[in-house]
Amino acid sequence: MKRRRAFSGIQPTGNLHIGNYLGAIRQWVALQVEFESIFCVVDLHAITVPQDPRVLKGKIRETAGILFASGIDPKTVFVQSHICAHAELAWILNCNIPMGWLNRMTQFKEKSQRQRERVMAGLFDYPALMAADILLYETDIVPVGEDQKQHVELARDVAQVFNATYGLTFKIPEPLIPEAGARIMGLDDPGKKMSKSEDRPGHAIYLLDPPDAIRAKIMHATTDSLRDVRFEESRPGIYNLLVIYEAFSGLSRPDIEARFEGRGYADFKRELAEVVIAGLNPLQSRYQEVTADPAFLDSQLAEGGNRVRPLAEKALRLAKERMGLG
Ligand code: TYM
């Protein structure tokens, strides 16, 4: 029987953090067993906001290295700009997505506020490219963190409208959001999602942070003036730290609350830091190994692209034919 297919992507910008790991990468690793998987380093999405060309190239390799070190099969990873079909299908979908749909995207609203007068058309159109990524590969499921759900829903909507208008062309994908860790918040501001584009020192735990940096960031994380360690959403700082503990330890909420009964925040934070350090240790020790030979890593990414290109080209050909192009 043909295995169902999982597809997802990650931007090679900033530093990958534990939100990316718990919301996405860790479940990608687990899903590989059951699903035929394809993972994309989305450099064309990265340029929707200004990037330094010298930095971007290195970040693409760093991102791929982190995926490989986490346990993703290198054969299943490719770079988005290596496959022209992504940009071409994005244009076609552009012509099938009403502006009103894009206007409703909450991520655009947030990101465009940050860019102010330099908001490029590509940032507005970002979900069309993401829909193209997903629809080129007959994707069944799209494992993502909570913040990407709205974009996956837009991909479903455009696929449905396209199929209804031009005849069956695209498979309709489903988002898959993890139970624990789908929305990790900033350590310094638990009202805001942990994000690669925030560069305040205490905001995020990066996947390549050394143990001492992890300890310092967790000890300084914003909490409140209470002291009991309990899962209460009305106390966002301690709640976020508990969610991180839950996701890394695999323990249940009642077990965690029982463990820290009467022990206070400082004690909890110290233990949390050790759980995070231990959770990231296998990834960190493999990272040096998988990135030691940049030419080899490049050849793995080129091969990854060669493996999936025929799938993408086939889907693009069908979409063009359906629309009467060429
Ligand atoms: P990106 O690069 O912002 O994030 C990569 C993945 O990490 C998840 N994530 C989080 N999960 C939990 N808590 C957080 N604080 C957190 N921050 C990020 C994201 O939900 C995502 O799953 N547009 C996408 C990349 C993309 C894509 C695709 C994804 C492009 N094409 C096709 C799926 C399918 C993005 O910018 O992710």
Short mmCIF file of C-alpha atoms and ligand atoms in Angstrom, two decimals:
data_model
loop_
_atom_site.label_atom_id
_atom_site.label_comp_id
_atom_site.label_asym_id
_atom_site.label_seq_id
_atom_site.Cartn_x
_atom_site.Cartn_y
_atom_site.Cartn_z
CA MET A 1 0.00 0.00 0.00
CA LYS A 2 1.23 3.49 -0.85
CA ARG A 3 2.31 5.43 2.24
CA ARG A 4 0.59 8.76 2.86
CA ARG A 5 2.77 11.81 2.31
CA ALA A 6 3.87 14.49 4.79
CA PHE A 7 5.29 17.79 3.54
CA SER A 8 6.56 20.74 5.54
CA GLY A 9 8.94 23.68 5.29
CA ILE A 10 11.15 25.90 7.42
CA GLN A 11 12.68 29.31 6.75
CA PRO A 12 16.47 29.64 6.85
CA THR A 13 16.40 32.94 8.72
CA GLY A 14 17.65 33.95 12.16
CA ASN A 15 18.44 31.14 14.57
CA LEU A 16 16.21 28.09 14.88
CA HIS A 17 14.75 27.85 18.39
CA ILE A 18 12.94 25.39 20.62
CA GLY A 19 9.59 26.63 19.23
CA ASN A 20 10.64 25.42 15.77
CA TYR A 21 11.84 22.18 17.32
CA LEU A 22 8.79 21.37 19.46
CA GLY A 23 6.21 22.76 17.05
CA ALA A 24 7.66 21.25 13.89
CA ILE A 25 11.03 19.46 13.58
CA ARG A 26 10.51 16.96 16.38
CA GLN A 27 7.24 15.74 14.97
CA TRP A 28 8.74 15.59 11.46
CA VAL A 29 11.31 13.14 12.82
CA ALA A 30 8.59 10.97 14.36
CA LEU A 31 6.34 11.06 11.29
CA GLN A 32 9.04 9.74 8.95
CA VAL A 33 8.25 6.21 10.06
CA GLU A 34 4.62 6.29 9.02
CA PHE A 35 4.65 8.85 6.22
CA GLU A 36 6.67 9.30 3.08
CA SER A 37 8.17 12.65 3.99
CA ILE A 38 9.45 15.70 2.11
CA PHE A 39 10.96 18.69 3.90
CA CYS A 40 11.88 21.98 2.32
CA VAL A 41 14.25 24.77 3.34
CA VAL A 42 12.18 27.67 2.09
CA ASP A 43 14.72 30.28 0.95
CA LEU A 44 12.21 31.98 -1.39
CA HIS A 45 10.01 32.64 1.63
CA ALA A 46 13.03 34.03 3.50
CA ILE A 47 13.46 36.84 0.94
CA THR A 48 9.97 38.21 1.59
CA VAL A 49 11.80 40.36 4.14
CA PRO A 50 15.28 41.85 3.54
CA GLN A 51 18.17 39.35 3.86
CA ASP A 52 21.92 39.81 3.66
CA PRO A 53 22.96 37.57 0.72
CA ARG A 54 26.20 36.56 2.47
CA VAL A 55 24.33 35.43 5.55
CA LEU A 56 21.41 33.74 3.76
CA LYS A 57 23.58 31.15 1.98
CA GLY A 58 25.14 30.06 5.28
CA LYS A 59 21.75 29.93 7.00
CA ILE A 60 20.38 27.56 4.34
CA ARG A 61 23.16 25.11 5.16
CA GLU A 62 22.82 25.64 8.91
CA THR A 63 19.08 24.91 8.72
CA ALA A 64 19.66 21.76 6.69
CA GLY A 65 22.39 20.73 9.17
CA ILE A 66 19.98 21.12 12.09
CA LEU A 67 17.37 19.01 10.31
CA PHE A 68 19.92 16.27 9.58
CA ALA A 69 21.27 16.42 13.15
CA SER A 70 17.72 16.12 14.53
CA GLY A 71 17.27 12.83 12.73
CA ILE A 72 15.58 13.86 9.47
CA ASP A 73 16.69 11.64 6.60
CA PRO A 74 18.88 13.86 4.36
CA LYS A 75 17.38 12.19 1.29
CA THR A 76 14.07 13.91 2.05
CA VAL A 77 15.37 17.48 2.36
CA PHE A 78 15.72 20.02 -0.45
CA VAL A 79 16.06 23.78 -1.00
CA GLN A 80 12.98 25.52 -2.39
CA SER A 81 14.82 27.72 -4.92
CA HIS A 82 16.41 24.61 -6.49
CA ILE A 83 13.02 23.73 -7.96
CA CYS A 84 11.58 26.35 -10.33
CA ALA A 85 8.11 24.80 -10.17
CA HIS A 86 7.52 26.41 -6.75
CA ALA A 87 7.69 29.98 -8.05
CA GLU A 88 5.80 29.07 -11.21
CA LEU A 89 2.89 27.38 -9.44
CA ALA A 90 2.82 30.24 -6.92
CA TRP A 91 2.14 32.61 -9.84
CA ILE A 92 -0.67 30.42 -11.11
CA LEU A 93 -2.22 30.19 -7.63
CA ASN A 94 -1.84 33.96 -7.30
CA CYS A 95 -4.28 34.28 -10.11
CA ASN A 96 -6.75 32.09 -8.21
CA ILE A 97 -6.49 33.59 -4.71
CA PRO A 98 -8.70 36.58 -3.94
CA MET A 99 -6.89 39.52 -2.29
CA GLY A 100 -9.45 39.31 0.53
CA TRP A 101 -8.12 35.89 1.60
CA LEU A 102 -4.57 37.23 1.85
CA ASN A 103 -5.80 40.29 3.72
CA ARG A 104 -7.09 38.06 6.49
CA MET A 105 -3.73 36.41 7.22
CA THR A 106 -2.72 37.28 10.77
CA GLN A 107 0.97 36.61 10.14
CA PHE A 108 1.02 39.21 7.35
CA LYS A 109 -0.53 41.76 9.71
CA GLU A 110 2.15 41.10 12.34
CA LYS A 111 5.10 40.97 9.95
CA SER A 112 4.05 43.99 7.92
CA GLN A 113 3.84 46.09 11.10
CA ARG A 114 7.46 45.23 11.78
CA GLN A 115 8.58 46.17 8.23
CA ARG A 116 6.56 49.41 8.17
CA GLU A 117 7.16 51.31 4.88
CA ARG A 118 9.23 48.52 3.32
CA VAL A 119 6.51 45.88 3.01
CA MET A 120 7.11 44.06 -0.27
CA ALA A 121 4.45 42.44 -2.44
CA GLY A 122 6.14 39.09 -1.77
CA LEU A 123 5.32 39.29 1.94
CA PHE A 124 1.64 39.78 1.17
CA ASP A 125 1.76 36.95 -1.33
CA TYR A 126 3.72 34.59 0.92
CA PRO A 127 0.74 32.19 1.47
CA ALA A 128 0.41 31.64 -2.30
CA LEU A 129 3.99 30.35 -2.42
CA MET A 130 3.37 28.21 0.65
CA ALA A 131 0.26 26.75 -1.01
CA ALA A 132 2.38 25.97 -4.08
CA ASP A 133 4.96 24.18 -1.90
CA ILE A 134 2.28 21.95 -0.42
CA LEU A 135 0.20 21.31 -3.54
CA LEU A 136 3.15 20.34 -5.77
CA TYR A 137 3.67 17.08 -3.85
CA GLU A 138 0.22 15.48 -3.51
CA THR A 139 0.55 16.16 0.20
CA ASP A 140 -1.74 14.41 2.70
CA ILE A 141 -0.58 16.09 5.90
CA VAL A 142 1.34 19.26 6.74
CA PRO A 143 2.93 19.07 10.21
CA VAL A 144 3.33 22.64 11.49
CA GLY A 145 3.10 24.76 14.62
CA GLU A 146 -0.11 26.60 15.43
CA ASP A 147 0.99 29.84 13.70
CA GLN A 148 1.02 28.17 10.25
CA LYS A 149 -2.45 26.63 10.46
CA GLN A 150 -4.15 29.55 8.76
CA HIS A 151 -1.73 29.30 5.82
CA VAL A 152 -2.36 25.56 5.42
CA GLU A 153 -6.10 26.29 5.45
CA LEU A 154 -5.59 28.79 2.66
CA ALA A 155 -3.76 26.11 0.66
CA ARG A 156 -6.77 23.82 1.15
CA ASP A 157 -9.16 26.56 0.07
CA VAL A 158 -7.28 27.43 -3.11
CA ALA A 159 -6.92 23.74 -4.01
CA GLN A 160 -10.66 23.24 -3.60
CA VAL A 161 -11.54 26.30 -5.69
CA PHE A 162 -9.02 25.30 -8.37
CA ASN A 163 -10.38 21.74 -8.54
CA ALA A 164 -13.97 22.99 -8.73
CA THR A 165 -13.11 25.46 -11.50
CA TYR A 166 -10.69 23.51 -13.69
CA GLY A 167 -11.24 19.86 -12.76
CA LEU A 168 -9.52 17.62 -10.24
CA THR A 169 -5.86 18.71 -10.05
CA PHE A 170 -4.71 18.92 -6.43
CA LYS A 171 -4.99 16.68 -3.40
CA ILE A 172 -6.50 18.50 -0.39
CA PRO A 173 -3.94 18.60 2.47
CA GLU A 174 -4.65 18.51 6.23
CA PRO A 175 -2.66 20.47 8.82
CA LEU A 176 -1.20 18.43 11.69
CA ILE A 177 -0.55 20.40 14.89
CA PRO A 178 1.30 18.72 17.81
CA GLU A 179 -0.46 18.25 21.14
CA ALA A 180 2.34 19.69 23.25
CA GLY A 181 4.51 22.57 22.02
CA ALA A 182 2.40 23.90 19.13
CA ARG A 183 2.83 27.47 20.34
CA ILE A 184 5.90 28.24 22.44
CA MET A 185 5.99 31.82 23.67
CA GLY A 186 8.94 34.20 24.14
CA LEU A 187 10.80 33.75 27.46
CA ASP A 188 11.04 37.50 27.96
CA ASP A 189 7.49 38.21 26.83
CA PRO A 190 5.10 35.26 27.20
CA GLY A 191 2.39 37.28 25.44
CA LYS A 192 4.28 36.88 22.14
CA LYS A 193 5.19 33.78 20.15
CA MET A 194 8.87 32.75 20.31
CA SER A 195 10.17 33.98 16.98
CA LYS A 196 13.37 33.86 14.90
CA SER A 197 13.00 37.49 13.97
CA GLU A 198 13.18 38.82 17.56
CA ASP A 199 16.80 39.32 18.49
CA ARG A 200 16.53 40.32 22.17
CA PRO A 201 19.05 38.16 24.09
CA GLY A 202 16.57 36.56 26.53
CA HIS A 203 13.77 35.96 24.03
CA ALA A 204 14.43 32.46 22.67
CA ILE A 205 16.40 29.32 23.39
CA TYR A 206 18.26 28.54 20.21
CA LEU A 207 18.88 24.95 19.22
CA LEU A 208 22.64 25.49 19.13
CA ASP A 209 22.82 27.44 22.43
CA PRO A 210 25.50 26.08 24.82
CA PRO A 211 24.23 24.73 28.20
CA ASP A 212 25.23 27.84 30.17
CA ALA A 213 23.29 30.12 27.84
CA ILE A 214 20.23 27.88 28.21
CA ARG A 215 20.52 27.98 32.01
CA ALA A 216 20.89 31.78 32.07
CA LYS A 217 17.94 32.34 29.70
CA ILE A 218 15.63 30.08 31.68
CA MET A 219 16.63 31.55 35.06
CA HIS A 220 15.85 35.05 33.68
CA ALA A 221 12.56 34.04 32.01
CA THR A 222 9.60 36.25 32.91
CA THR A 223 7.16 34.73 35.42
CA ASP A 224 4.89 36.35 38.02
CA SER A 225 4.94 37.05 41.74
CA LEU A 226 3.21 33.81 42.77
CA ARG A 227 5.17 30.67 43.64
CA ASP A 228 3.15 27.52 42.98
CA VAL A 229 4.15 25.63 39.84
CA ARG A 230 0.83 24.89 38.13
CA PHE A 231 -0.55 24.76 34.57
CA GLU A 232 -2.79 27.84 34.54
CA GLU A 233 -3.18 29.71 31.28
CA SER A 234 -3.95 32.89 33.17
CA ARG A 235 -0.30 32.90 34.29
CA PRO A 236 1.37 32.95 30.84
CA GLY A 237 5.04 33.04 31.94
CA ILE A 238 5.07 29.98 34.19
CA TYR A 239 2.52 28.26 31.93
CA ASN A 240 4.86 28.59 28.94
CA LEU A 241 7.81 27.20 30.93
CA LEU A 242 5.66 24.29 32.08
CA VAL A 243 4.62 23.56 28.49
CA ILE A 244 8.32 23.45 27.53
CA TYR A 245 8.95 21.07 30.44
CA GLU A 246 6.00 18.92 29.39
CA ALA A 247 7.18 18.74 25.78
CA PHE A 248 10.80 17.86 26.63
CA SER A 249 10.12 15.51 29.55
CA GLY A 250 7.14 13.64 28.10
CA LEU A 251 5.55 13.64 31.59
CA SER A 252 1.84 14.30 32.11
CA ARG A 253 0.59 17.59 33.56
CA PRO A 254 -0.58 16.07 36.88
CA ASP A 255 2.77 14.31 37.29
CA ILE A 256 4.67 17.54 36.67
CA GLU A 257 2.52 19.50 39.11
CA ALA A 258 2.97 16.78 41.75
CA ARG A 259 6.73 16.78 41.22
CA PHE A 260 7.06 20.52 41.88
CA GLU A 261 4.49 20.81 44.65
CA GLY A 262 5.77 23.25 47.29
CA ARG A 263 9.14 23.75 45.52
CA GLY A 264 8.89 27.26 44.00
CA TYR A 265 9.92 28.77 40.66
CA ALA A 266 13.71 28.82 41.09
CA ASP A 267 13.84 25.10 41.75
CA PHE A 268 11.54 24.40 38.82
CA LYS A 269 13.58 26.60 36.47
CA ARG A 270 16.81 24.85 37.44
CA GLU A 271 15.29 21.48 36.61
CA LEU A 272 13.71 22.78 33.42
CA ALA A 273 17.11 23.99 32.18
CA GLU A 274 18.60 20.51 32.68
CA VAL A 275 15.68 18.86 30.87
CA VAL A 276 16.09 21.21 27.89
CA ILE A 277 19.88 20.76 27.81
CA ALA A 278 19.49 16.97 27.84
CA GLY A 279 16.75 17.16 25.18
CA LEU A 280 18.95 19.17 22.81
CA ASN A 281 22.16 17.28 23.52
CA PRO A 282 21.85 14.58 20.82
CA LEU A 283 21.06 17.21 18.17
CA GLN A 284 23.94 19.45 19.25
CA SER A 285 26.51 16.70 19.29
CA ARG A 286 25.51 15.47 15.80
CA TYR A 287 25.38 18.98 14.30
CA GLN A 288 29.18 19.39 14.04
CA GLU A 289 29.44 16.00 12.39
CA VAL A 290 26.79 16.57 9.70
CA THR A 291 28.09 20.04 8.80
CA ALA A 292 31.82 19.20 8.90
CA ASP A 293 32.04 18.87 5.12
CA PRO A 294 30.10 21.73 3.45
CA ALA A 295 30.63 20.35 -0.06
CA PHE A 296 29.10 17.04 0.98
CA LEU A 297 26.15 18.81 2.61
CA ASP A 298 25.62 20.78 -0.62
CA SER A 299 25.66 17.58 -2.63
CA GLN A 300 23.06 16.05 -0.29
CA LEU A 301 20.79 19.07 -0.83
CA ALA A 302 21.27 18.91 -4.60
CA GLU A 303 20.36 15.22 -4.55
CA GLY A 304 17.33 15.92 -2.36
CA GLY A 305 16.15 18.38 -5.01
CA ASN A 306 16.79 15.96 -7.86
CA ARG A 307 14.73 13.32 -6.10
CA VAL A 308 11.57 15.43 -5.77
CA ARG A 309 11.82 17.59 -8.92
CA PRO A 310 9.92 15.11 -11.14
CA LEU A 311 6.96 15.13 -8.71
CA ALA A 312 6.83 18.93 -8.70
CA GLU A 313 7.15 19.16 -12.49
CA LYS A 314 4.38 16.65 -13.02
CA ALA A 315 1.98 18.58 -10.75
CA LEU A 316 2.89 21.87 -12.41
CA ARG A 317 2.33 20.41 -15.90
CA LEU A 318 -1.13 19.24 -14.90
CA ALA A 319 -2.10 22.62 -13.39
CA LYS A 320 -0.92 24.42 -16.56
CA GLU A 321 -2.79 22.04 -18.78
CA ARG A 322 -5.97 22.41 -16.73
CA MET A 323 -5.79 26.21 -17.09
CA GLY A 324 -5.16 26.06 -20.84
CA LEU A 325 -1.63 27.51 -20.63
CA GLY A 326 1.04 27.04 -23.29
P1 TYM B 1 8.88 29.03 10.11
O1 TYM B 1 10.20 28.93 9.45
O2 TYM B 1 8.50 30.34 10.72
O3 TYM B 1 8.77 27.94 11.24
C1 TYM B 1 9.05 26.58 11.00
C2 TYM B 1 8.10 25.71 11.82
O4 TYM B 1 8.22 26.03 13.21
C3 TYM B 1 6.93 26.31 13.76
N1 TYM B 1 7.08 27.35 14.79
C4 TYM B 1 6.65 27.22 16.05
N2 TYM B 1 6.03 26.21 16.70
C5 TYM B 1 5.75 26.39 18.02
N3 TYM B 1 6.05 27.52 18.69
C6 TYM B 1 6.67 28.57 18.09
N4 TYM B 1 6.98 29.66 18.77
C7 TYM B 1 7.00 28.44 16.70
N5 TYM B 1 7.61 29.25 15.81
C8 TYM B 1 7.64 28.57 14.64
C9 TYM B 1 6.12 26.83 12.58
O5 TYM B 1 4.72 26.69 12.82
C10 TYM B 1 6.62 25.97 11.45
O6 TYM B 1 5.92 24.73 11.42
N6 TYM B 1 5.70 29.53 6.32
C11 TYM B 1 6.44 28.57 7.09
C12 TYM B 1 7.39 27.73 6.24
C13 TYM B 1 6.74 27.06 5.06
C14 TYM B 1 5.93 25.90 5.09
C15 TYM B 1 5.63 25.60 3.74
C16 TYM B 1 5.43 25.10 6.13
C17 TYM B 1 6.91 27.43 3.77
N7 TYM B 1 6.23 26.55 2.96
C18 TYM B 1 4.83 24.53 3.39
C19 TYM B 1 4.63 24.00 5.77
C20 TYM B 1 4.34 23.73 4.41
C21 TYM B 1 7.29 29.31 8.10
O7 TYM B 1 7.59 30.46 7.94
O8 TYM B 1 7.73 28.53 9.12
#
